[in-house]
mmCIF file of C-alpha atoms in Angstrom:
data_model
loop_
_atom_site.group_PDB
_atom_site.id
_atom_site.type_symbol
_atom_site.label_atom_id
_atom_site.label_comp_id
_atom_site.label_asym_id
_atom_site.label_seq_id
_atom_site.Cartn_x
_atom_site.Cartn_y
_atom_site.Cartn_z
ATOM 1 C CA MET F 1 94.686 122.688 26.393
ATOM 2 C CA ASP F 2 91.364 121.150 27.384
ATOM 3 C CA ASP F 3 90.898 118.669 30.233
ATOM 4 C CA ALA F 4 90.348 115.652 27.971
ATOM 5 C CA SER F 5 93.711 116.300 26.312
ATOM 6 C CA ILE F 6 95.432 116.603 29.686
ATOM 7 C CA ILE F 7 93.878 113.319 30.849
ATOM 8 C CA GLU F 8 95.016 111.664 27.616
ATOM 9 C CA LEU F 9 98.584 112.843 28.277
ATOM 10 C CA PHE F 10 98.365 111.245 31.726
ATOM 11 C CA ARG F 11 97.169 107.984 30.187
ATOM 12 C CA GLU F 12 100.142 108.074 27.817
ATOM 13 C CA ARG F 13 102.417 108.742 30.853
ATOM 14 C CA ASN F 14 103.617 111.907 29.113
ATOM 15 C CA GLU F 15 105.227 114.298 31.629
ATOM 16 C CA GLN F 16 103.828 117.216 29.637
ATOM 17 C CA ALA F 17 100.512 116.404 31.382
ATOM 18 C CA ILE F 18 101.831 117.802 34.656
ATOM 19 C CA ALA F 19 103.079 120.978 32.987
ATOM 20 C CA GLU F 20 99.734 121.510 31.246
ATOM 21 C CA MET F 21 97.770 120.786 34.432
ATOM 22 C CA LYS F 22 99.962 123.189 36.365
ATOM 23 C CA ARG F 23 99.640 125.901 33.715
ATOM 24 C CA LYS F 24 95.868 125.625 33.669
ATOM 25 C CA TYR F 25 95.028 124.939 37.326
ATOM 26 C CA ASP F 26 97.917 126.073 39.534
ATOM 27 C CA LYS F 27 96.179 129.273 40.717
ATOM 28 C CA LEU F 28 92.963 127.390 41.512
ATOM 29 C CA CYS F 29 94.844 124.690 43.406
ATOM 30 C CA CYS F 30 96.779 127.281 45.421
ATOM 31 C CA TYR F 31 93.495 129.078 46.178
ATOM 32 C CA VAL F 32 91.815 125.889 47.422
ATOM 33 C CA ALA F 33 94.814 124.901 49.541
ATOM 34 C CA GLY F 34 95.321 128.502 50.709
ATOM 35 C CA ASN F 35 91.819 128.652 52.157
ATOM 36 C CA ILE F 36 92.733 125.736 54.399
ATOM 37 C CA LEU F 37 96.431 126.282 55.079
ATOM 38 C CA SER F 38 98.167 129.501 56.021
ATOM 39 C CA GLN F 39 101.836 128.785 55.294
ATOM 40 C CA ARG F 40 102.962 129.342 51.709
ATOM 41 C CA GLU F 41 105.332 126.376 51.938
ATOM 42 C CA ASP F 42 102.506 124.091 53.083
ATOM 43 C CA ILE F 43 100.299 125.288 50.237
ATOM 44 C CA GLU F 44 103.004 124.624 47.642
ATOM 45 C CA GLU F 45 103.782 121.215 49.139
ATOM 46 C CA CYS F 46 100.098 120.321 49.176
ATOM 47 C CA VAL F 47 99.617 121.309 45.537
ATOM 48 C CA ASN F 48 102.721 119.410 44.461
ATOM 49 C CA SER F 49 101.555 116.350 46.403
ATOM 50 C CA ALA F 50 98.238 116.568 44.582
ATOM 51 C CA TYR F 51 100.008 116.669 41.217
ATOM 52 C CA TYR F 52 102.042 113.612 42.210
ATOM 53 C CA GLU F 53 98.915 111.782 43.382
ATOM 54 C CA ILE F 54 97.147 112.515 40.111
ATOM 55 C CA TRP F 55 100.177 111.272 38.172
ATOM 56 C CA ASN F 56 99.955 108.004 40.113
ATOM 57 C CA ASN F 57 96.145 107.705 39.861
ATOM 58 C CA ILE F 58 95.521 108.376 36.162
ATOM 59 C CA PRO F 59 95.284 105.661 34.958
ATOM 60 C CA PRO F 60 93.438 103.736 36.410
ATOM 61 C CA ASP F 61 91.220 106.666 37.487
ATOM 62 C CA ASP F 62 89.226 108.220 34.672
ATOM 63 C CA PRO F 63 87.676 111.453 35.999
ATOM 64 C CA ASN F 64 84.653 112.865 34.184
ATOM 65 C CA ASP F 65 85.268 116.346 35.593
ATOM 66 C CA PHE F 66 89.028 116.838 35.849
ATOM 67 C CA ARG F 67 88.758 120.235 37.568
ATOM 68 C CA SER F 68 86.577 118.863 40.383
ATOM 69 C CA TYR F 69 88.748 115.753 40.647
ATOM 70 C CA LEU F 70 91.862 117.898 41.044
ATOM 71 C CA CYS F 71 90.220 120.259 43.562
ATOM 72 C CA ARG F 72 88.978 117.330 45.651
ATOM 73 C CA ILE F 73 92.473 115.857 45.842
ATOM 74 C CA VAL F 74 94.051 119.225 46.713
ATOM 75 C CA ARG F 75 91.393 119.877 49.349
ATOM 76 C CA ASN F 76 91.797 116.449 50.968
ATOM 77 C CA ILE F 77 95.581 116.747 51.077
ATOM 78 C CA ALA F 78 95.305 120.269 52.543
ATOM 79 C CA ILE F 79 92.889 119.094 55.246
ATOM 80 C CA ASN F 80 95.226 116.228 56.139
ATOM 81 C CA ARG F 81 98.124 118.678 56.291
ATOM 82 C CA LEU F 82 96.087 120.996 58.534
ATOM 83 C CA LYS F 83 95.339 118.089 60.877
ATOM 84 C CA TYR F 84 99.019 117.212 60.953
ATOM 85 C CA ASN F 85 100.113 120.820 61.557
ATOM 86 C CA SER F 86 97.640 121.448 64.325
ATOM 87 C CA ALA F 87 97.670 118.097 66.100
ATOM 88 C CA GLU F 88 96.565 119.502 69.483
ATOM 89 C CA LYS F 89 95.775 123.050 68.467
ATOM 90 C CA ARG F 90 92.929 124.036 66.178
ATOM 91 C CA ASN F 91 92.965 126.398 63.226
ATOM 92 C CA PRO F 92 89.738 128.357 63.693
ATOM 93 C CA GLN F 93 89.747 129.568 60.084
ATOM 94 C CA PHE F 94 88.858 126.141 58.701
ATOM 95 C CA THR F 95 87.511 124.243 61.688
ATOM 96 C CA VAL F 96 84.501 126.562 61.879
ATOM 97 C CA PRO F 97 83.116 125.419 58.492
ATOM 98 C CA ILE F 98 83.876 121.795 59.378
ATOM 99 C CA ASP F 99 82.118 122.150 62.741
ATOM 100 C CA GLU F 100 79.128 123.815 61.070
ATOM 101 C CA ILE F 101 78.629 121.052 58.523
ATOM 102 C CA ALA F 102 79.452 118.219 60.952
ATOM 103 C CA GLU F 103 75.935 118.362 62.419
ATOM 104 C CA THR F 104 74.523 117.769 58.932
ATOM 105 C CA VAL F 105 76.626 114.722 58.105
ATOM 106 C CA PRO F 106 74.858 111.538 59.216
ATOM 107 C CA LEU F 107 76.290 109.137 61.760
ATOM 108 C CA ASP F 108 77.582 105.927 60.286
ATOM 109 C CA ASP F 109 79.600 104.148 62.933
ATOM 110 C CA ASP F 110 79.356 100.762 61.238
ATOM 111 C CA LYS F 111 80.343 102.171 57.799
ATOM 112 C CA SER F 112 77.318 100.611 56.125
ATOM 113 C CA VAL F 113 77.044 103.585 53.776
ATOM 114 C CA SER F 114 79.844 104.326 51.345
ATOM 115 C CA ASP F 115 81.397 107.763 51.089
ATOM 116 C CA ASP F 116 80.527 107.749 47.383
ATOM 117 C CA ALA F 117 76.823 107.193 48.135
ATOM 118 C CA LEU F 118 76.833 110.045 50.639
ATOM 119 C CA ALA F 119 78.690 112.309 48.187
ATOM 120 C CA ASP F 120 76.115 111.432 45.523
ATOM 121 C CA ALA F 121 73.290 112.354 47.908
ATOM 122 C CA PHE F 122 74.993 115.700 48.676
ATOM 123 C CA SER F 123 75.336 116.379 44.934
ATOM 124 C CA ARG F 124 71.708 115.550 44.221
ATOM 125 C CA PHE F 125 70.617 117.837 47.044
ATOM 126 C CA LEU F 126 72.799 120.718 45.869
ATOM 127 C CA ARG F 127 71.565 120.387 42.297
ATOM 128 C CA SER F 128 68.011 120.768 43.626
ATOM 129 C CA GLN F 129 68.831 124.133 45.242
ATOM 130 C CA ASP F 130 68.700 127.490 43.508
ATOM 131 C CA GLU F 131 72.023 128.669 42.109
ATOM 132 C CA ARG F 132 72.758 131.327 44.731
ATOM 133 C CA HIS F 133 72.144 129.050 47.731
ATOM 134 C CA ARG F 134 74.188 126.286 46.085
ATOM 135 C CA ASN F 135 77.090 128.631 45.305
ATOM 136 C CA VAL F 136 77.145 130.102 48.815
ATOM 137 C CA PHE F 137 77.131 126.575 50.280
ATOM 138 C CA ILE F 138 79.959 125.409 48.013
ATOM 139 C CA ARG F 139 82.059 128.527 48.653
ATOM 140 C CA ARG F 140 81.807 127.932 52.404
ATOM 141 C CA TYR F 141 82.118 124.172 52.708
ATOM 142 C CA TRP F 142 84.163 123.222 49.661
ATOM 143 C CA PHE F 143 86.462 126.206 49.151
ATOM 144 C CA GLY F 144 86.494 127.215 52.835
ATOM 145 C CA ASP F 145 85.718 130.883 52.178
ATOM 146 C CA SER F 146 84.868 133.053 55.169
ATOM 147 C CA LEU F 147 81.436 134.618 55.576
ATOM 148 C CA SER F 148 82.893 138.019 54.732
ATOM 149 C CA GLN F 149 84.529 136.709 51.537
ATOM 150 C CA ILE F 150 81.258 135.142 50.404
ATOM 151 C CA ALA F 151 79.286 138.276 51.293
ATOM 152 C CA GLU F 152 81.666 140.423 49.260
ATOM 153 C CA LEU F 153 81.672 137.991 46.331
ATOM 154 C CA TYR F 154 77.860 137.914 46.067
ATOM 155 C CA GLY F 155 77.090 141.458 47.234
ATOM 156 C CA MET F 156 75.341 140.292 50.400
ATOM 157 C CA LYS F 157 75.544 141.007 54.107
ATOM 158 C CA GLU F 158 77.407 138.506 56.282
ATOM 159 C CA LYS F 159 74.233 137.913 58.288
ATOM 160 C CA THR F 160 72.391 136.997 55.076
ATOM 161 C CA VAL F 161 75.158 134.559 54.128
ATOM 162 C CA ALA F 162 74.958 132.952 57.583
ATOM 163 C CA THR F 163 71.177 132.641 57.229
ATOM 164 C CA TYR F 164 71.520 131.067 53.755
ATOM 165 C CA LEU F 165 73.990 128.539 55.135
ATOM 166 C CA PHE F 166 71.866 127.719 58.176
ATOM 167 C CA ARG F 167 68.757 127.134 56.083
ATOM 168 C CA THR F 168 70.609 125.106 53.479
ATOM 169 C CA ARG F 169 72.188 122.875 56.156
ATOM 170 C CA LYS F 170 68.734 122.369 57.690
ATOM 171 C CA LYS F 171 67.272 121.403 54.283
ATOM 172 C CA LEU F 172 70.238 119.113 53.617
ATOM 173 C CA LYS F 173 69.744 117.290 56.894
ATOM 174 C CA ALA F 174 66.030 116.794 56.145
ATOM 175 C CA PHE F 175 66.899 115.583 52.638
ATOM 176 C CA LEU F 176 69.427 113.077 53.968
ATOM 177 C CA GLN F 177 66.945 111.825 56.564
ATOM 178 C CA LYS F 178 64.426 111.207 53.761
ATOM 179 C CA GLU F 179 67.175 109.309 51.942
ATOM 180 C CA GLY F 180 67.421 107.013 54.974
ATOM 181 C CA TYR F 181 70.573 108.318 56.649
ATOM 182 C CA ASN F 182 70.880 107.824 60.411
ATOM 183 C CA TYR F 183 71.163 110.779 62.815
ATOM 184 C CA GLU F 184 70.710 109.029 66.162
#
């Protein structure tokens, strides 16, 4: 079943929508959550929470890209679960990518810039990059893959992956500064 049909089932409040979404995207959702969380129970709970959230959000939400919409919700729930699980302790598997990208995200203490505007700027930047750099960046900072996983996936050395990421973060920061984002 295609995504538009699944979304239509959600709009009709047909419970078959959840079954179809699960059939089509369960492995992807578990993969996204599994790159952030280590406990199988937490992963399953996170994915189920995402399904419940989508059931409650469509309608009124009307996602253009259902797969990305679903992954974003799973990822956000998994990150919140990780924060909850590790209140004082840190999980180095996922905090490393967050720490790496944190220097690139602009300061906005007064919340004058919306998260949507910043996300749009990130998307425009990534679309301007060549496919390999974009994919490496997304694998690291969206899916939470390790350097070794990315290197194996793209037939590269870990050092090359690290260099790609460093240069892309540097370009992203320059791009965001040109867009008027504050780094002071």
